[in-house]
Coordinates of C-alpha atoms in Angstrom, one line a residue:
X848 CA -98.0 115.6 81.1
X849 CA -100.0 118.2 79.2
X850 CA -97.8 120.4 77.3
X851 CA -98.0 124.5 77.5
X852 CA -98.6 124.8 73.6
X853 CA -101.6 122.4 74.4
X854 CA -102.8 124.5 77.3
X855 CA -102.8 127.3 75.1
X856 CA -105.6 126.1 72.8
X857 CA -107.9 126.2 75.4
X858 CA -109.8 129.5 76.2
X859 CA -108.7 131.7 79.4
X860 CA -111.7 131.5 81.7
X861 CA -112.6 135.5 82.6
X862 CA -111.8 136.6 86.0
X863 CA -114.9 137.1 88.2
X864 CA -114.6 139.7 91.8
X865 CA -116.1 138.3 95.0
X866 CA -119.5 139.8 96.1
X867 CA -119.7 140.9 99.7
X868 CA -123.2 140.4 101.1
X869 CA -123.3 143.7 103.8
X870 CA -125.7 141.9 105.5
X871 CA -124.0 138.7 106.1
X872 CA -120.8 140.8 106.8
X873 CA -122.6 142.6 109.8
X874 CA -123.7 139.4 111.3
X875 CA -120.3 137.9 110.4
X876 CA -119.1 141.1 112.8
X877 CA -121.5 141.1 115.4
X878 CA -121.8 137.2 116.3
X879 CA -118.4 135.9 115.1
X880 CA -115.7 138.8 114.8
X881 CA -116.6 140.8 117.3
X882 CA -117.6 140.2 121.4
X883 CA -119.8 143.3 121.2
X884 CA -121.4 146.3 119.0
X885 CA -119.1 148.1 121.4
X886 CA -116.2 148.3 119.5
X887 CA -117.4 150.2 116.6
X888 CA -116.5 153.3 119.2
X889 CA -113.1 151.8 118.9
X890 CA -113.0 151.9 114.7
X891 CA -113.8 155.6 115.1
X892 CA -111.5 156.4 117.4
X893 CA -108.8 154.6 115.4
X894 CA -109.7 155.7 111.6
X895 CA -109.3 159.1 113.2
X896 CA -106.0 158.1 115.2
X897 CA -104.3 157.2 111.5
X898 CA -105.8 159.9 109.7
X899 CA -104.0 162.2 112.4
X900 CA -100.5 160.4 112.5
X901 CA -100.8 160.6 108.4
X902 CA -101.0 164.4 108.8
X903 CA -98.0 164.6 111.6
X904 CA -96.0 162.6 108.9
X905 CA -97.4 165.1 106.0
X906 CA -97.0 168.1 107.9
X907 CA -95.7 168.0 111.6
X908 CA -97.0 171.5 111.9
X909 CA -100.8 170.7 111.3
X910 CA -103.2 171.2 114.3
X911 CA -104.3 168.3 115.9
X912 CA -108.0 167.9 117.0
X913 CA -110.1 165.0 117.3
X914 CA -113.9 165.9 118.2
X915 CA -115.9 163.4 119.6
X916 CA -119.9 164.0 120.2
X917 CA -123.3 162.3 120.6
X918 CA -126.9 163.1 120.9
X919 CA -129.9 160.7 120.7
X920 CA -129.6 158.0 117.7
X921 CA -126.5 159.9 116.1
X922 CA -122.7 159.7 116.8
X923 CA -120.3 162.3 115.6
X924 CA -116.4 162.3 115.4
X925 CA -114.3 164.8 113.4
X926 CA -110.8 164.9 113.0
X927 CA -107.9 167.0 111.3
X928 CA -106.3 164.5 109.4
X929 CA -105.3 163.5 105.9
X930 CA -108.7 163.0 104.6
X931 CA -109.6 161.3 101.1
X932 CA -109.7 162.3 97.4
X933 CA -112.7 160.8 96.3
X934 CA -110.5 158.0 94.3
X935 CA -109.3 157.0 97.5
X936 CA -113.0 156.9 99.3
X937 CA -114.4 154.6 96.6
X938 CA -110.9 152.4 97.0
X939 CA -110.8 152.6 100.6
X940 CA -113.9 152.7 102.6
X941 CA -115.6 150.3 100.9
X942 CA -112.9 147.7 100.1
X943 CA -113.1 144.5 102.9
X944 CA -108.8 143.8 103.3
X945 CA -107.7 147.0 101.6
X946 CA -105.8 149.7 104.3
X947 CA -103.8 152.2 103.7
X948 CA -102.4 151.5 106.4
X949 CA -100.3 148.6 105.4
X950 CA -97.5 150.3 103.7
X951 CA -97.2 151.3 99.6
X952 CA -100.5 152.7 99.2
X953 CA -100.9 156.5 99.1
X954 CA -97.9 157.3 100.3
X955 CA -97.5 155.9 103.8
X956 CA -95.5 153.5 103.8
X957 CA -92.6 155.5 106.4
X958 CA -95.6 156.1 108.7
X959 CA -97.5 152.7 108.4
X960 CA -95.7 151.5 112.0
X961 CA -97.3 154.1 113.8
X962 CA -101.0 152.9 112.6
X963 CA -103.2 151.4 114.8
X964 CA -105.3 149.7 112.3
X965 CA -104.4 146.9 109.8
X966 CA -107.0 144.5 108.8
X967 CA -109.1 146.6 106.3
X968 CA -112.4 146.3 107.7
X969 CA -112.5 150.3 108.4
X970 CA -115.9 152.0 108.6
X971 CA -118.1 149.2 107.2
X972 CA -117.5 147.6 111.0
X973 CA -119.8 150.5 112.5
X974 CA -122.8 148.7 110.5
X975 CA -122.8 146.9 113.7
X976 CA -125.2 150.1 115.6
X977 CA -125.4 152.4 112.6
X978 CA -128.2 151.8 109.7
X979 CA -126.3 154.7 107.5
X980 CA -123.0 156.2 107.4
X981 CA -122.1 159.7 106.4
X982 CA -118.6 160.9 105.7
X983 CA -117.1 164.1 104.8
X984 CA -113.7 164.4 103.9
X985 CA -110.9 166.6 102.3
X986 CA -107.5 165.4 101.5
X987 CA -104.5 167.0 102.7
X988 CA -102.3 165.7 100.1
X989 CA -103.9 166.9 97.5
X990 CA -104.8 170.9 97.9
X991 CA -107.1 170.9 94.7
X992 CA -109.0 168.3 95.3
X993 CA -112.4 168.9 96.8
X994 CA -114.3 167.9 99.5
X995 CA -116.2 164.5 99.3
X996 CA -118.9 162.8 100.9
X997 CA -119.2 159.4 100.7
X998 CA -123.0 157.9 102.4
X999 CA -123.4 154.3 102.7
X1000 CA -126.3 152.4 104.2
X1001 CA -126.8 149.0 105.4
X1002 CA -128.3 147.6 102.5
X1003 CA -125.1 147.6 101.3
X1004 CA -125.1 149.9 98.9
X1005 CA -122.6 153.4 98.7
X1006 CA -122.6 157.0 96.7
X1007 CA -119.6 159.6 96.2
X1008 CA -119.8 163.2 95.6
X1009 CA -118.0 165.5 95.1
X1010 CA -118.7 168.9 97.2
X1011 CA -118.6 172.2 97.2
X1012 CA -115.1 174.1 98.6
X1013 CA -117.6 175.6 101.0
X1014 CA -118.9 172.2 102.3
X1015 CA -115.4 171.5 103.9
X1016 CA -112.7 174.2 103.8
X1017 CA -110.0 172.8 105.7
X1018 CA -108.2 168.8 105.6
X1019 CA -109.7 166.1 107.6
X1020 CA -112.7 164.1 108.0
X1021 CA -116.1 164.3 109.7
X1022 CA -117.9 160.8 110.4
X1023 CA -121.6 160.9 111.1
X1024 CA -123.0 157.6 112.3
X1025 CA -127.1 157.2 112.3
X1026 CA -128.0 154.2 114.4
X1027 CA -130.2 152.1 113.4
X1028 CA -133.1 150.2 115.0
X1029 CA -132.5 148.5 118.3
X1030 CA -128.8 149.9 118.4
X1031 CA -129.7 152.9 119.9
X1032 CA -128.7 152.4 123.5
X1033 CA -125.0 151.8 121.7
X1034 CA -125.9 156.2 120.9
X1035 CA -126.7 157.3 124.3
X1036 CA -123.9 160.7 125.1
X1037 CA -123.1 158.6 127.9
X1038 CA -122.4 155.1 126.6
X1039 CA -120.4 157.3 123.9
X1040 CA -118.2 158.5 126.6
X1041 CA -117.9 156.0 128.5
X1042 CA -116.6 153.6 126.1
X1043 CA -114.2 156.5 124.3
X1044 CA -112.2 156.4 128.1
X1045 CA -112.2 153.1 128.0
X1046 CA -110.8 152.8 124.8
X1047 CA -109.2 155.9 123.9
X1048 CA -107.5 157.2 127.7
X1049 CA -104.1 156.3 126.5
X1050 CA -104.2 157.5 122.9
X1051 CA -101.2 159.8 121.9
X1052 CA -103.8 162.7 120.9
X1053 CA -106.2 165.0 123.1
X1054 CA -109.8 163.5 122.3
X1055 CA -112.7 165.1 123.6
X1056 CA -116.2 164.8 124.1
X1057 CA -119.2 166.9 123.5
X1058 CA -122.8 165.6 124.7
X1059 CA -125.1 166.9 122.1
X1060 CA -125.1 167.2 118.3
X1061 CA -122.3 169.6 117.2
X1062 CA -121.9 171.9 114.4
X1063 CA -118.9 170.1 112.7
X1064 CA -117.5 171.3 109.1
X1065 CA -119.4 170.1 106.4
X1066 CA -121.6 168.2 108.9
X1067 CA -124.7 170.5 109.3
X1068 CA -126.4 172.3 112.4
X1069 CA -127.6 170.5 115.4
X1070 CA -129.0 171.2 119.3
X1071 CA -127.2 172.8 121.4
X1072 CA -124.3 171.3 122.7
X1073 CA -122.3 171.1 126.1
X1074 CA -119.3 171.4 127.1
X1075 CA -116.4 169.8 125.4
X1076 CA -114.6 167.1 128.0
X1077 CA -111.4 165.4 127.2
X1078 CA -110.9 161.9 127.2
X1079 CA -107.3 160.9 126.9
X1080 CA -105.5 160.4 130.4
X1081 CA -102.0 160.8 129.5
X1082 CA -99.1 159.9 130.5
X1083 CA -100.4 156.8 132.3
X1084 CA -100.1 157.0 136.1
X1085 CA -96.8 153.8 135.9
X1086 CA -95.3 156.9 133.6
X1087 CA -96.2 159.9 135.9
X1088 CA -93.5 161.3 138.0
X1089 CA -94.4 161.6 141.9
X1090 CA -92.9 163.6 144.8
X1091 CA -92.2 160.1 146.9
X1092 CA -92.4 156.1 146.2
X1093 CA -95.1 156.7 148.6
X1094 CA -97.1 158.7 146.9
X1095 CA -96.6 156.7 143.4
X1096 CA -97.5 153.5 145.1
X1097 CA -101.1 155.5 146.4
X1098 CA -101.4 156.7 142.9
X1099 CA -101.2 153.1 141.6
X1100 CA -103.7 151.4 144.3
X1101 CA -106.2 154.4 143.0
X1102 CA -105.9 153.5 139.4
X1103 CA -105.9 149.7 140.0
X1104 CA -109.5 150.4 142.0
X1105 CA -110.7 152.1 139.6
X1106 CA -109.7 150.3 136.9
X1107 CA -109.9 146.5 138.4
X1108 CA -112.0 147.0 141.7
X1109 CA -109.6 146.1 144.4
X1110 CA -106.7 147.8 146.1
X1111 CA -103.4 145.8 145.8
X1112 CA -101.3 144.2 147.8
X1113 CA -99.1 145.6 145.8
X1114 CA -97.7 147.1 142.5
X1115 CA -94.8 145.5 139.9
X1116 CA -93.8 147.9 137.3
X1117 CA -93.5 146.1 133.9
X1118 CA -90.9 147.7 131.8
X1119 CA -89.9 146.1 128.7
X1120 CA -88.3 148.9 126.6
X1121 CA -86.4 146.7 124.1
X1122 CA -90.0 145.1 123.4
X1123 CA -92.0 148.3 124.0
X1124 CA -93.7 147.6 126.6
X1125 CA -94.7 149.6 129.4
X1126 CA -97.1 149.1 132.5
X1127 CA -97.5 147.6 135.9
X1128 CA -99.2 144.3 137.2
X1129 CA -101.2 144.0 140.3
X1130 CA -101.1 141.7 143.3
X1131 CA -104.6 140.3 143.8
X1132 CA -106.0 140.9 147.6
X1133 CA -107.8 137.6 147.5
X1134 CA -106.9 134.1 147.0
X1135 CA -107.6 132.8 143.6
X1136 CA -107.1 129.6 142.2
X1137 CA -103.7 128.7 139.9
X1138 CA -106.7 127.5 137.3
X1139 CA -108.2 130.8 137.1
X1140 CA -106.9 132.2 133.8
X1141 CA -106.7 136.0 134.5
X1142 CA -108.1 138.6 132.3
X1143 CA -105.3 141.3 131.8
X1144 CA -105.8 145.1 130.0
X1145 CA -103.7 145.6 126.9
X1146 CA -103.2 148.6 125.1
X1147 CA -102.0 148.7 121.5
X1148 CA -100.7 152.1 120.6
X1149 CA -102.2 153.7 123.3
X1150 CA -106.0 152.2 122.3
X1151 CA -107.4 149.5 124.1
X1152 CA -106.9 146.2 122.8
X1153 CA -108.5 144.2 124.6
X1154 CA -109.1 143.5 128.9
X1155 CA -109.2 139.9 129.1
X1156 CA -105.7 138.9 127.7
X1157 CA -104.9 135.6 129.1
X1158 CA -101.7 134.8 127.5
X1159 CA -100.0 137.9 128.0
X1160 CA -98.4 136.7 131.5
X1161 CA -97.3 133.0 132.5
X1162 CA -100.2 130.3 133.7
X1163 CA -98.1 130.9 137.3
X1164 CA -98.6 134.7 137.7
X1165 CA -102.4 133.7 138.7
X1166 CA -102.1 136.6 141.3
X1167 CA -101.1 139.6 139.5
X1168 CA -103.8 141.9 137.1
X1169 CA -101.9 143.4 134.6
X1170 CA -102.4 146.3 132.4
X1171 CA -99.3 147.3 129.7
X1172 CA -99.0 149.5 126.4
X1173 CA -97.4 148.1 123.5
X1174 CA -96.2 149.5 120.1
X1175 CA -94.6 145.8 119.0
X1176 CA -97.4 143.2 119.6
X1177 CA -99.7 142.0 117.3
X1178 CA -103.6 142.0 117.2
X1179 CA -105.7 139.1 116.1
X1180 CA -108.5 139.8 113.5
X1181 CA -110.8 141.6 115.6
X1182 CA -108.5 143.6 117.5
X1183 CA -109.9 141.9 120.6
X1184 CA -107.1 140.1 121.8
X1185 CA -103.1 139.1 121.2
X1186 CA -101.6 136.8 118.6
X1187 CA -99.7 134.8 120.3
X1188 CA -96.6 134.0 118.2
X1189 CA -93.1 134.2 119.3
X1190 CA -92.6 137.9 119.7
X1191 CA -95.5 137.1 122.4
X1192 CA -94.1 134.3 124.1
X1193 CA -90.5 136.1 124.5
X1194 CA -92.7 139.7 125.9
X1195 CA -94.7 136.9 128.2
X1196 CA -91.3 135.2 129.6
X1197 CA -89.9 138.2 129.9
X1198 CA -92.7 139.8 132.1
X1199 CA -92.8 136.5 134.1
X1200 CA -89.1 137.4 134.9
X1201 CA -90.4 140.7 136.3
X1202 CA -92.6 139.7 138.8
X1203 CA -90.3 137.1 140.0
X1204 CA -87.4 139.3 140.2
X1205 CA -90.3 140.7 142.5
X1206 CA -90.8 138.0 144.5
X1207 CA -87.0 138.0 144.9
X1208 CA -86.4 141.1 146.0
X1209 CA -89.0 140.7 148.6
X1210 CA -87.5 137.9 150.0
X1211 CA -84.1 139.4 150.0
X1212 CA -84.9 142.9 151.7
X1213 CA -88.9 142.9 152.5
X1214 CA -89.8 139.8 154.0
X1215 CA -93.1 141.3 155.6
X1216 CA -94.5 142.0 152.5
X1217 CA -93.4 138.2 151.4
X1218 CA -95.1 137.3 154.2
X1219 CA -98.4 139.4 153.7
X1220 CA -98.1 138.2 149.9
X1221 CA -97.8 134.2 150.8
X1222 CA -100.5 134.5 153.9
X1223 CA -102.9 135.2 151.1
X1224 CA -101.8 133.1 147.7
X1225 CA -99.7 130.7 149.4
X1226 CA -101.9 127.7 148.3
X1227 CA -101.5 128.7 144.7
X1228 CA -97.6 129.6 145.2
X1229 CA -97.5 125.7 146.5
X1230 CA -99.5 124.3 143.4
X1231 CA -97.2 126.0 140.8
X1232 CA -94.1 125.5 142.6
X1233 CA -94.3 121.4 142.1
X1234 CA -93.9 122.4 138.3
X1235 CA -91.5 125.0 138.2
X1236 CA -88.1 124.5 139.2
X1237 CA -87.2 128.0 139.3
X1238 CA -90.2 129.4 141.3
X1239 CA -89.8 126.3 143.7
X1240 CA -86.4 127.2 144.1
X1241 CA -87.3 130.4 144.6
X1242 CA -90.3 130.6 147.2
X1243 CA -90.3 127.2 148.8
X1244 CA -87.9 128.5 151.6
X1245 CA -90.6 131.0 152.3
X1246 CA -93.3 129.1 152.0
X1247 CA -95.2 128.6 155.4
X1248 CA -96.2 125.0 156.6
X1249 CA -97.3 124.1 159.7
X1250 CA -94.8 122.8 162.0
X1251 CA -94.4 121.0 165.1
X1252 CA -92.8 124.7 166.8
X1253 CA -95.6 126.1 164.9
X1254 CA -96.7 127.8 161.7
X1255 CA -93.5 129.4 160.1
X1256 CA -91.1 128.9 156.8
X1257 CA -89.0 126.1 155.8
X1258 CA -86.2 129.1 155.8
X1259 CA -86.8 129.1 160.1
X1260 CA -87.9 125.6 160.5
X1261 CA -84.7 124.1 158.8
X1262 CA -82.1 126.8 160.7
X1263 CA -82.6 124.0 163.7
X1264 CA -83.5 120.3 161.9
X1265 CA -81.4 118.8 159.1
X1266 CA -83.3 115.9 159.6
X1267 CA -87.1 116.9 158.6
X1268 CA -90.3 114.3 159.0
X1269 CA -93.6 114.7 157.9
X1270 CA -97.0 113.0 158.6
X1271 CA -99.1 112.5 155.5
X1272 CA -102.5 113.1 157.4
X1273 CA -103.8 116.4 159.7
X1274 CA -104.8 114.1 162.0
X1275 CA -101.7 112.2 162.8
X1276 CA -100.1 115.8 163.2
X1277 CA -102.0 116.9 165.6
X1278 CA -101.5 113.7 167.7
X1279 CA -97.6 113.7 167.6
X1280 CA -97.0 117.4 167.6
X1281 CA -96.5 118.4 170.5
X1282 CA -94.7 114.8 171.8
X1283 CA -92.1 115.7 168.6
X1284 CA -92.0 119.3 170.3
X1285 CA -91.0 117.9 173.9
X1286 CA -88.4 115.7 172.4
X1287 CA -86.3 117.7 169.9
X1288 CA -88.3 115.6 167.0
X1289 CA -88.3 118.1 163.4
X1290 CA -92.5 117.6 162.3
X1291 CA -93.9 119.3 159.4
X1292 CA -97.7 118.7 158.6
X1293 CA -98.0 117.7 155.0
X1294 CA -101.5 116.8 155.2
X1295 CA -102.8 119.7 153.5
X1296 CA -102.8 120.3 149.9
X1297 CA -100.2 120.0 147.7
X1298 CA -97.0 120.0 151.1
X1299 CA -96.4 116.3 150.4
X1300 CA -95.7 117.2 146.7
X1301 CA -93.7 119.9 147.7
X1302 CA -91.3 118.2 150.9
X1303 CA -90.6 115.3 148.2
X1304 CA -89.2 117.8 146.8
X1305 CA -86.8 120.2 149.1
X1306 CA -83.9 118.1 148.7
X1307 CA -83.4 119.0 145.3
X1308 CA -83.1 123.2 146.6
X1309 CA -81.5 121.5 149.8
X1310 CA -79.2 118.6 149.1
X1311 CA -78.2 119.2 152.5
X1312 CA -81.5 118.2 154.6
X1313 CA -82.7 114.8 154.9
X1314 CA -87.0 114.4 154.3
X1315 CA -88.8 111.3 155.1
X1316 CA -92.3 110.4 155.9
X1317 CA -92.8 109.9 159.7
X1318 CA -92.8 106.7 161.2
X1319 CA -94.2 104.8 164.5
X1320 CA -90.1 103.5 165.0
X1321 CA -89.0 107.2 164.7
X1322 CA -90.8 108.5 167.1
X1323 CA -90.7 105.6 169.5
X1324 CA -87.2 105.9 169.4
X1325 CA -86.9 109.3 170.0
X1326 CA -88.9 109.1 173.3
X1327 CA -87.1 108.5 177.0
X1328 CA -86.8 104.4 177.7
X1329 CA -88.1 102.6 180.9
X1330 CA -85.2 101.8 183.1
X1331 CA -84.8 97.8 182.4
X1332 CA -85.5 96.7 186.1
X1333 CA -89.2 98.8 185.7
X1334 CA -89.9 97.3 182.6
X1335 CA -89.6 93.8 184.4
X1336 CA -91.7 94.8 187.0
X1337 CA -94.1 95.5 184.4
X1338 CA -94.2 92.5 182.0
X1339 CA -97.1 91.1 183.4
X1340 CA -99.0 94.2 182.5
X1341 CA -97.4 94.6 179.1
X1342 CA -98.2 91.0 178.5
X1343 CA -101.8 91.5 179.0
X1344 CA -102.1 94.9 177.0
X1345 CA -100.5 93.3 174.3
X1346 CA -102.9 90.5 174.5
X1347 CA -105.8 92.7 174.5
X1348 CA -104.9 94.3 171.4
X1349 CA -103.8 91.8 169.5
X1350 CA -106.5 92.0 167.3
X1351 CA -106.8 94.9 166.6
X1352 CA -103.1 94.2 164.5
X1353 CA -101.3 97.1 167.6
X1354 CA -98.5 96.6 169.6
X1355 CA -97.9 97.9 172.9
X1356 CA -94.8 99.4 173.7
X1357 CA -93.7 101.3 177.0
X1358 CA -92.0 105.0 177.1
X1359 CA -91.1 108.1 179.4
X1360 CA -92.3 111.4 177.6
X1361 CA -93.4 114.6 177.8
X1362 CA -95.8 116.1 178.0
X1363 CA -96.9 114.0 181.4
X1364 CA -100.6 114.4 181.1
X1365 CA -101.0 112.1 177.7
X1366 CA -101.2 108.4 179.2
X1367 CA -101.5 106.7 175.8
X1368 CA -99.9 107.4 172.2
X1369 CA -101.1 105.8 169.2
X1370 CA -98.7 105.5 166.1
X1371 CA -98.8 103.9 163.2
X1372 CA -97.6 104.5 159.3
X1373 CA -98.0 103.5 156.0
X1374 CA -96.7 100.1 156.1
X1375 CA -98.8 99.3 159.0
X1376 CA -101.8 100.8 157.6
X1377 CA -101.3 98.4 154.6
X1378 CA -100.5 95.2 156.7
X1379 CA -104.6 96.4 158.2
X1380 CA -105.4 96.7 155.1
X1381 CA -104.4 93.6 154.0
X1382 CA -105.9 91.5 157.0
X1383 CA -109.3 93.1 156.8
X1384 CA -109.0 91.8 153.0
X1385 CA -107.8 88.1 154.1
X1386 CA -110.8 88.2 156.4
X1387 CA -113.3 88.6 153.6
X1388 CA -111.7 86.8 150.9
X1389 CA -112.2 83.4 149.5
X1390 CA -109.7 80.0 150.0
X1391 CA -107.8 81.3 147.0
X1392 CA -107.3 85.2 147.5
X1393 CA -106.6 84.0 151.7
X1394 CA -103.8 81.6 150.4
X1395 CA -102.7 84.8 148.6
X1396 CA -103.1 87.0 150.8
X1397 CA -101.5 85.2 153.8
X1398 CA -98.4 84.0 151.7
X1399 CA -97.3 87.6 151.8
X1400 CA -97.9 88.2 155.5
X1401 CA -94.3 89.7 156.3
X1402 CA -92.9 91.4 159.5
X1403 CA -93.8 94.7 157.7
X1404 CA -94.4 96.8 161.3
X1405 CA -97.4 97.3 163.3
X1406 CA -99.4 100.0 165.0
X1407 CA -98.2 101.0 168.1
X1408 CA -100.0 101.9 171.3
X1409 CA -97.5 104.0 173.6
X1410 CA -97.7 104.3 176.8
X1411 CA -96.3 106.6 179.1
X1412 CA -94.7 105.4 181.9
X1413 CA -94.6 109.2 183.9
X1414 CA -98.3 108.9 183.6
X1415 CA -99.6 108.6 186.7
X1416 CA -102.6 106.9 185.5
X1417 CA -100.8 104.2 183.5
X1418 CA -98.8 103.6 186.9
X1419 CA -102.0 103.3 188.6
X1420 CA -103.7 100.6 185.5
X1421 CA -100.2 98.7 185.5
X1422 CA -100.5 98.1 189.3
X1423 CA -104.3 96.9 189.3
X1424 CA -104.3 93.2 190.8
X1425 CA -107.5 92.3 188.3
X1426 CA -106.4 91.2 184.8
X1427 CA -109.4 91.4 183.3
X1428 CA -109.9 94.9 184.6
X1429 CA -106.3 95.9 183.5
X1430 CA -107.3 94.4 180.0
X1431 CA -110.6 96.7 180.2
X1432 CA -108.6 99.5 181.4
X1433 CA -106.1 98.9 178.1
X1434 CA -108.8 99.0 175.8
X1435 CA -109.9 101.9 177.1
X1436 CA -106.8 103.9 176.6
X1437 CA -106.4 102.2 172.9
X1438 CA -110.0 103.9 172.1
X1439 CA -109.0 107.2 173.9
X1440 CA -106.1 107.4 172.0
X1441 CA -107.3 106.3 168.5
X1442 CA -110.1 109.2 169.3
X1443 CA -106.8 111.5 169.8
X1444 CA -106.0 111.2 166.5
X1445 CA -109.2 111.6 164.9
X1446 CA -108.6 108.4 162.4
X1447 CA -111.5 107.0 161.3
X1448 CA -112.7 104.3 163.1
X1449 CA -113.1 100.4 162.1
X1450 CA -116.0 98.3 163.1
X1451 CA -113.9 96.5 164.9
X1452 CA -112.5 99.5 166.6
X1453 CA -115.9 100.6 167.2
X1454 CA -116.9 97.1 169.0
X1455 CA -113.5 97.8 171.3
X1456 CA -114.6 100.9 172.7
X1457 CA -118.3 100.1 173.3
X1458 CA -116.9 97.0 175.3
X1459 CA -114.9 99.0 176.8
X1460 CA -116.8 102.0 177.9
X1461 CA -119.3 99.4 178.9
X1462 CA -117.3 97.1 181.1
X1463 CA -115.8 100.6 182.7
X1464 CA -119.2 101.3 183.6
X1465 CA -119.9 98.0 184.6
X1466 CA -116.7 97.2 187.0
X1467 CA -117.5 101.1 188.3
X1468 CA -121.5 100.1 189.0
X1469 CA -119.8 96.9 191.2
X1470 CA -117.7 98.4 192.7
X1471 CA -120.2 100.7 194.4
X1472 CA -122.3 97.4 195.2
X1473 CA -119.7 95.7 196.9
X1474 CA -119.3 96.1 200.6
X1475 CA -116.0 97.5 200.1
X1476 CA -117.2 99.9 198.1
X1477 CA -119.6 101.1 201.1
X1478 CA -116.9 101.8 203.4

């Protein structure tokens, strides 16, 4: 272990300062930190607003003025803010990482929470579009200090010099940018004004824009300028008073159309005073995927931070686009997104609670509006409700399902049925639905995406309900039995039918059911399908696997062809004296019922259908050629 005395015999190394290559810094800012050169307008507005905020803290009676102007190749911003001395210009304007807003510098500790900037990149960020930055400033803290000019170029050099008193008489700062080659498009007046409105519409001070070069104190005289136009638009639309709730909804809808380009289904107030968050969420009018990460618009103390914040709301709130203003959430270093910390996590949860409360309010008092919402976003809500117990409990009773009694919510359907059956395929449901409705069987089509998963979770929300997958036995039991005497009289016919369909793995039963027009109903369930798959595998397996699969043969349910004794056609077929013709007719009934169920046909089913069709044609033509047919 080296002692302190021995270490002191070595000479201390000389301290060195980091060197910053401004060209490298501009490349870093342009291609890695900032998403677009457009942020330079935000930097200009931010510095001006912070300067005015500091001036207000020093002198609450001081006049507030922020004026932005642009002409070909030049952008100017003038403020009546705190200003800088020569020493402060050296210290703050050209040093990466140093910011007067951090506190402890230049007597600004008490107001630092009101500032927008905090990372100390400052005006150097404007080099993403500028070849030269000129700053003319006069300090409000030191009345004896002379005006100062700070002049920097994109080669990495800058100068600071004091100016005569007449160069700038009033405290404040004027910044003039000269565009660098290739960046002129970002200094076109229309572009500058549009960016200023985008970033600064909610800033707390009045900001004006003037097209053309203007005479600014200490900045020289330019061309004739146009009339000033206001940039800020306060208070935010969600904070404005309106004569009626309807007028407010109309105003919010217009704001959404202007901001996001769509007319919302509804708007949800996002008001968290404790967290310093105010805003509104707009409900999308078109379906969107739950996997889509919506971009929300976030202002920080009035300055637009980002219009694509994807971590502001919970993932399940995919059906809204939000715009908020906050003074508590932290920005990332680029000030183009929110820093995901514990504060943001708490705000996200609270905003999610606001959206849930809106859904609960609709469910409780405005079912028509809830129905309109779910008609658009039910698929996405179903997707997320599978994994969100609270959302499941809130929305499941109101989600629409296709049922044997029509499309309706579970709230309506369970009022009539405490025992719910469901089919896993749309085809199976469409075949069974009319029969189920006629016999009081409550069946839901779970063949659509997510429906089967949600129905499986239904008992966790409604323990009084029994939910089970529909099987052939359950349906058959609900159908009216045929009198024993009638069934005994038809025993030969049923025996023939069962023999003909044995190869298809299908049993035949006789029942009486509605509607009368349906002659036969094909029913199977998961176990029956598994048995058919096992049989198909057995037919194609080698001797070893045939033995194993054969040993698995059990008493699993088989598919059923339910013949309707109420149907006149069934009665005529059952009375046919020709056993071969009876078998062909039964095969035809099987094929027709199978087609009605819209199930995929196996090769054996296709062969049977062809055989039955040709058999009926042959019988029809032979009967026509016979002497009896000629009578």
